[in-house]
CSV table of C-alpha atoms and ligand atoms in Angstrom, one decimal:
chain,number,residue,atom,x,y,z
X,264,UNK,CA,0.0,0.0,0.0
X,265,UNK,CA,1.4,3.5,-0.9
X,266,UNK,CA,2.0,6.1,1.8
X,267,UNK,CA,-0.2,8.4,0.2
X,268,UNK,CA,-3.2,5.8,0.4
X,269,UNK,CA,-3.0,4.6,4.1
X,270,UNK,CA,-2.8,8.5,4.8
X,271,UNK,CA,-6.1,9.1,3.0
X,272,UNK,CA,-7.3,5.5,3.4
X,273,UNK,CA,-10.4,4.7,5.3
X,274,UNK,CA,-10.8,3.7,8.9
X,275,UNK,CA,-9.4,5.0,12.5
X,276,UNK,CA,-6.9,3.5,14.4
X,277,UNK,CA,-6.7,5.9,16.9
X,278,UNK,CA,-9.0,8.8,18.0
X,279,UNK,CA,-8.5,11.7,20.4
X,280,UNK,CA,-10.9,14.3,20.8
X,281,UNK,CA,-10.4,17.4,22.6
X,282,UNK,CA,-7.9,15.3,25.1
X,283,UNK,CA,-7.3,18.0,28.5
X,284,UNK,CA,-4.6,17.0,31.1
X,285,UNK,CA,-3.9,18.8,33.8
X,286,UNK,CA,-1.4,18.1,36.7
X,287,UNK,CA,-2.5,20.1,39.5
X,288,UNK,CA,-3.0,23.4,38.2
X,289,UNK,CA,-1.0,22.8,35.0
X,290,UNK,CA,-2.1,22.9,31.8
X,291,UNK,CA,-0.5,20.4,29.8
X,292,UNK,CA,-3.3,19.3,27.0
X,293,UNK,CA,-5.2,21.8,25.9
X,294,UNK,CA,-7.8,20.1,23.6
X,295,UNK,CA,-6.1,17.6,21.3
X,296,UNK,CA,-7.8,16.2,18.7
X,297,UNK,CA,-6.1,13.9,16.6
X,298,UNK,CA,-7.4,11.2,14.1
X,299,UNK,CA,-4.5,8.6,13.1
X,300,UNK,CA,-5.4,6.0,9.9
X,301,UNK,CA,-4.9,2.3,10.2
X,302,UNK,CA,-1.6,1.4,8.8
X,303,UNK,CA,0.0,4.8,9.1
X,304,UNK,CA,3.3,6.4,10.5
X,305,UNK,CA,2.3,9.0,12.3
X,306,UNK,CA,5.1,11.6,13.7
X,307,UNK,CA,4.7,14.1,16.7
X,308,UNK,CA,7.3,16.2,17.1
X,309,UNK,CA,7.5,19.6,18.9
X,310,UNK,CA,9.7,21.7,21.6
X,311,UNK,CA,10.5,19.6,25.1
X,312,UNK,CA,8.0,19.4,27.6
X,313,UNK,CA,5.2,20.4,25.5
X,314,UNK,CA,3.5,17.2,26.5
X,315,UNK,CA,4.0,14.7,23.9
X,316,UNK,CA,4.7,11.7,26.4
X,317,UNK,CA,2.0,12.7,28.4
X,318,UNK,CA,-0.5,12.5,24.7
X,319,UNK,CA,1.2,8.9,24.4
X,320,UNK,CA,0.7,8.0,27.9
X,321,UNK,CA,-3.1,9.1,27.6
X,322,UNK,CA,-3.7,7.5,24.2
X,323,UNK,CA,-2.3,4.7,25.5
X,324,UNK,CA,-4.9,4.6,28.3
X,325,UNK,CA,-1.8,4.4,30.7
X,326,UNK,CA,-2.7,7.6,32.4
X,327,UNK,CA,-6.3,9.3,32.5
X,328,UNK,CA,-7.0,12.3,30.6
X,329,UNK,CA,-8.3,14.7,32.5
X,330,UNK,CA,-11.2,15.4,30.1
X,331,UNK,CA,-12.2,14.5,26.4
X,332,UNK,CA,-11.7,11.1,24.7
X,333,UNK,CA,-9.5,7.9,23.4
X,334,UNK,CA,-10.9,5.6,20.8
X,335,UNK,CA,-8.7,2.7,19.4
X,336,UNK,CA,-10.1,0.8,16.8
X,337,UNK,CA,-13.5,2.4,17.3
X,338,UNK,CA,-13.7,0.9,21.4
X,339,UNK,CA,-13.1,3.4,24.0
X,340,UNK,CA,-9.8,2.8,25.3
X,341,UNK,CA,-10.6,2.1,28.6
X,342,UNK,CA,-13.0,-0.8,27.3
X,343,UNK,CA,-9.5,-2.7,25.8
X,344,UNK,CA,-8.0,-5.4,27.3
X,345,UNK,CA,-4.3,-5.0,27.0
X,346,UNK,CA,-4.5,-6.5,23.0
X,347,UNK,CA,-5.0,-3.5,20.9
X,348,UNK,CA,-1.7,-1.8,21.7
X,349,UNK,CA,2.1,-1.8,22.4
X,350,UNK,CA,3.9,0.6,24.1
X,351,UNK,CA,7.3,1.8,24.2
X,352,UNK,CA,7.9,4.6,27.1
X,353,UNK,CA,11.0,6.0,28.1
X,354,UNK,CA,13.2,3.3,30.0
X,355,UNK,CA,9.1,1.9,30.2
X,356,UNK,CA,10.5,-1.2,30.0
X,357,UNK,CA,14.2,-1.4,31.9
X,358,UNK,CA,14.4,-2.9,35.6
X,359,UNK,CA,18.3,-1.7,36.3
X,360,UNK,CA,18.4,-5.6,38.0
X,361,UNK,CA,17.3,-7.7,36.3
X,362,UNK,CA,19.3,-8.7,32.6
X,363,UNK,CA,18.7,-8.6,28.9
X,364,UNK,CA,17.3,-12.1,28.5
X,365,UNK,CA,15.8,-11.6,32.1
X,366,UNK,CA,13.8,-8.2,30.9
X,367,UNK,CA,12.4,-10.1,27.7
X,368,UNK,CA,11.0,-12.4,29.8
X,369,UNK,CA,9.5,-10.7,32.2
X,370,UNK,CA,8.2,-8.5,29.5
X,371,UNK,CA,6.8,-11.7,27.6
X,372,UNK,CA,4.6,-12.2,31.0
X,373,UNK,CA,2.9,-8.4,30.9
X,374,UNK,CA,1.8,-8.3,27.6
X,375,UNK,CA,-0.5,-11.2,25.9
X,376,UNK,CA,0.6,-10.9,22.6
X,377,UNK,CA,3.6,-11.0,23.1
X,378,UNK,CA,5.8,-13.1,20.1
X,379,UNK,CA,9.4,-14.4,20.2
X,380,UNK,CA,10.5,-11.6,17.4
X,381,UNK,CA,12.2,-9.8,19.8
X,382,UNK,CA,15.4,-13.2,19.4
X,383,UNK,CA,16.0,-11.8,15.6
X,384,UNK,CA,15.3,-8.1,16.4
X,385,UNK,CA,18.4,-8.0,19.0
X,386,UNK,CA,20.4,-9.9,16.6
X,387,UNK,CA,19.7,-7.3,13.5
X,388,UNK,CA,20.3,-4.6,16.4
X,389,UNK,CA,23.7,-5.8,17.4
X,390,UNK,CA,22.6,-7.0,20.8
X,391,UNK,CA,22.7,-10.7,21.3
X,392,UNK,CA,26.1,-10.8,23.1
X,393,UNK,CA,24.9,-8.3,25.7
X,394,UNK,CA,21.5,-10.3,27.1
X,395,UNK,CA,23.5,-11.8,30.0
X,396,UNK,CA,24.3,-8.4,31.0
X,397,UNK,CA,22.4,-6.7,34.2
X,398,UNK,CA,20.4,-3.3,32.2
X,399,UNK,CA,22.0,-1.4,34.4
X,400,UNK,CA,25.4,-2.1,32.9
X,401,UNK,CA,24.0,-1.0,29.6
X,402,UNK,CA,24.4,1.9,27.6
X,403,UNK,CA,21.7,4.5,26.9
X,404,UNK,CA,21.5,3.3,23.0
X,405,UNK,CA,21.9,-0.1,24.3
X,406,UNK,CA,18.5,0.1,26.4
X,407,UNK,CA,16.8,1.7,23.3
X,408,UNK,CA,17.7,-1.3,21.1
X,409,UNK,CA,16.3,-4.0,24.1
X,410,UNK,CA,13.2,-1.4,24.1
X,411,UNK,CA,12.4,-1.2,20.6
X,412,UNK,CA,12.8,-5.1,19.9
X,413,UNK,CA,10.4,-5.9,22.6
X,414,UNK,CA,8.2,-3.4,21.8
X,415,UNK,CA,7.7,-4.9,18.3
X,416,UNK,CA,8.0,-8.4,19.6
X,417,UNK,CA,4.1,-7.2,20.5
X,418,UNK,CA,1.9,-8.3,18.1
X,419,UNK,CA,-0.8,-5.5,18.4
X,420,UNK,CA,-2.7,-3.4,15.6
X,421,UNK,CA,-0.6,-0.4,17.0
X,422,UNK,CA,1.9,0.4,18.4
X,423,UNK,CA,2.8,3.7,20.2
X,424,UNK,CA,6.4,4.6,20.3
X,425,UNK,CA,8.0,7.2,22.5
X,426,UNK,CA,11.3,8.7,21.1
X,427,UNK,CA,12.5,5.4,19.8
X,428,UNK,CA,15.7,6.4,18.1
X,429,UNK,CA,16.8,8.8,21.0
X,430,UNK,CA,20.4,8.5,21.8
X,431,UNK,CA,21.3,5.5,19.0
X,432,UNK,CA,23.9,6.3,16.3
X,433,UNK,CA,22.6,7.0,12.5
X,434,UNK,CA,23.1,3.1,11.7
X,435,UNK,CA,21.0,1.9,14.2
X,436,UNK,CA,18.9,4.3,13.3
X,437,UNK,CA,17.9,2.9,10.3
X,438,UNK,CA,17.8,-0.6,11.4
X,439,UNK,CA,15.2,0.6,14.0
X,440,UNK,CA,13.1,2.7,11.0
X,441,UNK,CA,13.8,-1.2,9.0
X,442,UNK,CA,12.1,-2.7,11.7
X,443,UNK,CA,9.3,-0.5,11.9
X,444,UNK,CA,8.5,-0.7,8.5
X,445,UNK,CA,8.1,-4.4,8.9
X,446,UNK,CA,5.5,-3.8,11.7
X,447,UNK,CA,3.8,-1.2,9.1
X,448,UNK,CA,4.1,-4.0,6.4
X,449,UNK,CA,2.5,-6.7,8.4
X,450,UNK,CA,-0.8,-4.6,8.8
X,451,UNK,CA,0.4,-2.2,11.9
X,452,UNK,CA,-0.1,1.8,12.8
X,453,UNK,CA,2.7,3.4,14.5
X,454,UNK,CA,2.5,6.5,16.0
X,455,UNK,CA,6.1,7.8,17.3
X,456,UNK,CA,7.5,11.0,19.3
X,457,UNK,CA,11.4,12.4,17.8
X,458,UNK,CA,13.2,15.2,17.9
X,459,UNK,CA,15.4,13.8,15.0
X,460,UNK,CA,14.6,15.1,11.7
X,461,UNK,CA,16.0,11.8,10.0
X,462,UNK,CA,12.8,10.0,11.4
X,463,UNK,CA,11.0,12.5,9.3
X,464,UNK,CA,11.6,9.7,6.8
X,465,UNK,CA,9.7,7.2,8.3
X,466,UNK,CA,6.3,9.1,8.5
X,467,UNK,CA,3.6,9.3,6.5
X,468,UNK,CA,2.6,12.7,8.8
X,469,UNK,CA,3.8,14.6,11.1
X,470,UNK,CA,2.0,16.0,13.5
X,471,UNK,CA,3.7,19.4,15.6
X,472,UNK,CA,2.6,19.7,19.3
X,473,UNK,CA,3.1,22.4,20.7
X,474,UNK,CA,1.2,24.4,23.5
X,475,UNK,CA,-0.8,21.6,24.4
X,476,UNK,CA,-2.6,21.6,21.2
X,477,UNK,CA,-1.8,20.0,17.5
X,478,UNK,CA,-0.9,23.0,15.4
X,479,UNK,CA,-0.2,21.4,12.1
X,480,UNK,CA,-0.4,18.3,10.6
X,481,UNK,CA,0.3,16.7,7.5
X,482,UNK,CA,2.5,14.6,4.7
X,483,UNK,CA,6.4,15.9,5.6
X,484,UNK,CA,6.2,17.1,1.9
X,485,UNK,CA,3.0,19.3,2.7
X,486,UNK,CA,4.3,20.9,5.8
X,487,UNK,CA,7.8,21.7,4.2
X,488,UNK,CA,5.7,23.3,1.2
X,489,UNK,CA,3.8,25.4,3.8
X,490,UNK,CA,6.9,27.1,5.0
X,491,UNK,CA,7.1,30.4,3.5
X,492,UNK,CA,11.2,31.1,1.7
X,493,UNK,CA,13.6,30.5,4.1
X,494,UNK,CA,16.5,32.8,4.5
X,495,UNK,CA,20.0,32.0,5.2
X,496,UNK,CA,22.0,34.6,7.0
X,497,UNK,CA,25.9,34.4,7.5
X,498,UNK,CA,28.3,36.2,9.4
X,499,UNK,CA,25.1,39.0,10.7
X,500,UNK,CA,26.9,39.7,13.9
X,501,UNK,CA,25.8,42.6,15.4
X,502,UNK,CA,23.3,43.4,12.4
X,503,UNK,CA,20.9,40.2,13.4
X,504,UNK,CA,19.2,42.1,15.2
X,505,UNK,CA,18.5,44.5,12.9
X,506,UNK,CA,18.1,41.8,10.1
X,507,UNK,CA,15.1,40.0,12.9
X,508,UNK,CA,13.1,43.4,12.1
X,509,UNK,CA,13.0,42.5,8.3
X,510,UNK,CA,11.9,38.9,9.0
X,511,UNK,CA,8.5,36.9,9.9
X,512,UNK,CA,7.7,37.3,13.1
X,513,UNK,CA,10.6,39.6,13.9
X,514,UNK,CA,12.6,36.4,14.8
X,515,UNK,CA,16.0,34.8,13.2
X,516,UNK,CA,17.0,31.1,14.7
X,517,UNK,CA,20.2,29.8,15.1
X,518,UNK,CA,20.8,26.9,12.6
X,519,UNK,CA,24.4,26.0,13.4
X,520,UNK,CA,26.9,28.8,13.1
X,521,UNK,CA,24.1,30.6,10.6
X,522,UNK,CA,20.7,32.1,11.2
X,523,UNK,CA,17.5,31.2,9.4
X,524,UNK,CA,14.2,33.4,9.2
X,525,UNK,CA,11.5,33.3,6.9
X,526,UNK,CA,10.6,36.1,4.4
X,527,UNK,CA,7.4,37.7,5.2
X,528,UNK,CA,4.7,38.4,1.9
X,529,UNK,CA,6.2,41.5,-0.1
X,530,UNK,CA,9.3,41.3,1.4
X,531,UNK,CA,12.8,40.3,-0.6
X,532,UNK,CA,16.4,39.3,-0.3
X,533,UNK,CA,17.5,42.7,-1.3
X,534,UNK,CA,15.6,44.2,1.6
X,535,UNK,CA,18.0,42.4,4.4
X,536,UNK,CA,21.0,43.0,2.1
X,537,UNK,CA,20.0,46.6,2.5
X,538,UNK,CA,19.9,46.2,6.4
X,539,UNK,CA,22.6,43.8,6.6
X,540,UNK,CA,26.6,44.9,7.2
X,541,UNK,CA,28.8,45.0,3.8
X,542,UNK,CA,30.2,41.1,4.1
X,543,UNK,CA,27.1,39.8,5.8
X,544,UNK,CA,25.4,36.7,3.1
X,545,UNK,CA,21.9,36.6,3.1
X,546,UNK,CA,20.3,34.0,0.3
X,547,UNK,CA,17.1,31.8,0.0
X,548,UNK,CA,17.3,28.1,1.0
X,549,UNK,CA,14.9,24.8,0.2
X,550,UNK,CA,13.6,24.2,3.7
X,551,UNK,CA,14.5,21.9,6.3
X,552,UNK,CA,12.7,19.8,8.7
X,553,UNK,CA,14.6,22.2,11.4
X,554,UNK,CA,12.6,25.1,9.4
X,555,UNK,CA,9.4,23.3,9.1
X,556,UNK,CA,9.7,22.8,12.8
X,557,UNK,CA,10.6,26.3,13.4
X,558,UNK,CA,7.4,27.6,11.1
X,559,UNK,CA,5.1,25.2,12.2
X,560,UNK,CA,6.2,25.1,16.0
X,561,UNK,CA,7.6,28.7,16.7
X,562,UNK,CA,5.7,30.8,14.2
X,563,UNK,CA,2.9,31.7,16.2
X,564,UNK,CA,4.5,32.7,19.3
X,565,UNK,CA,5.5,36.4,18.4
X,566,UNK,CA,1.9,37.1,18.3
X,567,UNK,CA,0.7,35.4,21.7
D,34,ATP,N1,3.1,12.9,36.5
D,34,ATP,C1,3.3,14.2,36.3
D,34,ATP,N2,3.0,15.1,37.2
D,34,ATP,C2,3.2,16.4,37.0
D,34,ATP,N3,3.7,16.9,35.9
D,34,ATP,C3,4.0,16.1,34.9
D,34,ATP,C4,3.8,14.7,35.0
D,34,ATP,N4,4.1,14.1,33.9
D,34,ATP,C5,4.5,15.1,33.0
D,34,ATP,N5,4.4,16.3,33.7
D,34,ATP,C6,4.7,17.6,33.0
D,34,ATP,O1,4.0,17.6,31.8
D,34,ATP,C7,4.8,18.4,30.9
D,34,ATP,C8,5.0,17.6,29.6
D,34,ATP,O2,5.8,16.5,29.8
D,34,ATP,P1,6.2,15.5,28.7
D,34,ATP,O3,7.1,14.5,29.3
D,34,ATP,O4,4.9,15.0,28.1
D,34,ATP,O5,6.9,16.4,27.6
D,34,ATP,P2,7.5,16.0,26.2
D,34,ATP,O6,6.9,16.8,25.2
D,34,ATP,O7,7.5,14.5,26.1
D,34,ATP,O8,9.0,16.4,26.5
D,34,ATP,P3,10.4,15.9,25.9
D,34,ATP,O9,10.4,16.2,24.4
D,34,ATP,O10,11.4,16.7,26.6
D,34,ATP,O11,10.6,14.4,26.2
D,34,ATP,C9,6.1,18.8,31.6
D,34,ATP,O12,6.0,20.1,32.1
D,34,ATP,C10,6.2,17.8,32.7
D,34,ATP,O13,6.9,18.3,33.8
């Protein structure tokens, strides 16, 4: 099936509407409302602490919204029993004690469908000589890898993954975004957290969260098409500031040792050339997912 199809295709895996949490008197929901397809990637990224673990904790039914409501597969999710889902929380599933081997089967004994696919998934991750091991002997990337595999050792509809490929290098990376796929392949939905544009490539949206609401949401090639032209700014110095005045929302971010803004309706290059110091470079670039996450995530926020 093509991405473009199980985006557009038919019925609901998962359904939030107008999803509130509050922690005392914190906000951290504000009304989510999010519809994701069966046999989709979907991506939620957005700025730390905005409340994206705390969406996958409540979609997950692991922790109770304090208003609105959950629907997998069409059943409320407090009405499933344990078989329409697997979840992968941060160190959700390491007990410091016990070891590898020890973990996976302790794991096996929580969930019901729970497969012996987790054997080749440590093996493809490069883990097999570390099961003897006590996890709390094991690297951060280590944990990930035992984490992911029995994760997707589940065999459940869908699967809710919380920043997966955080702290593993660019290899494992794409082993973990193989494995996925295979869970995709087989029939599964996948809904994931990142901060790591590369997993961009792995969804068929991406949702931003940000403010305890979804502000945009779409294919990646949709949102980077709604970013408005990007300019790249070298060497501004003590002229960025008067360079932010020229920009959308009066606001340049730091992209490495540059600074990117986006050009505002009638404005052009020439116009920051004009404000910018004799050897200061200002050109137009194809946007990033950094940018796309700056539009989509910070755009707003001058206005508030
Ligand atoms: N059990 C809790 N009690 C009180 N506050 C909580 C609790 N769990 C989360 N929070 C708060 O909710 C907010 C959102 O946290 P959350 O972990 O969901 O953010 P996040 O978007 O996943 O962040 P990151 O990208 O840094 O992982 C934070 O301010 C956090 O302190």
């Amino acid at each position: 099936m093509s991405a473009e199809s199980r985006v557009d295709g038919g019925a609901l895996a998962l359904e939030a509407r107008n999803l509130r949490k509050t922690f005392g008197a914190d906000g951290v929901l504000d009304g989510v409302d999010l519809d994701v397809h069966e046999n989709e990637v979907l991506l939620l990224m957005g700025p730390n602490g905005t409340g994206k673990t705390v969406l996958l904790s409540c979609l997950a039914g692991g922790l109770e919204p304090s208003a609105g409501e959950v629907r997998v597969f069409e059943t409320p999710i407090s009405d499933d029993d344990g078989h329409a889902l697997s979840l992968l929380l941060q160190n959700g599933a390491s007990v410091d004690t016990l070891s590898g081997r020890e973990t996976a089967a302790f794991y096996a004994r929580l969930h019901p469908e729970f497969t012996d696919r987790w054997r080749d998934l440590v093996e493809e991750f490069g883990l097999p000589d570390d099961l003897e091991k006590r996890i709390k002997y094991y690297s951060e990337g280590m944990k990930r890898k035992l984490e992911l595999a029995l994760a997707l050792s589940v065999d459940a509809p869908l699967y809710l993954l919380d920043e997966p490929t955080a702290g593993v290098d660019l290899s494992t990376v794409q082993l973990f975004h193989r494995a996925i796929r295979e869970r995709v392949a087989a029939g599964g939905t996948v809904v994931t957290t990142s901060h790591r544009p590369v997993d961009a490539d792995l969804a068929d949206r991406i949702a931003f969260v940000t403010g305890g609401e979804v502000t945009a949401i779409g294919t990646p090639g949709d949102l980077l098409d709604d970013v408005p032209t990007v300019v790249r700014v070298v060497g501004a110095g003590p002229s960025a500031e008067t360079l932010e005045s020229h920009v959308a929302g009066s606001r340049l971010f730091h992209h490495g040792d540059e600074l990117r803004g986006f050009l505002d309706d009638g404005v052009v290059v020439a116009d920051l050339e004009r404000a910018a110091a004799a050897d200061v470079t200002v050109e137009t670039v194809e946007p990033s997912y950094t940018d796309a996450f700056n539009y989509h995530v910070h755009a707003g926020e001058s206005d508030e």
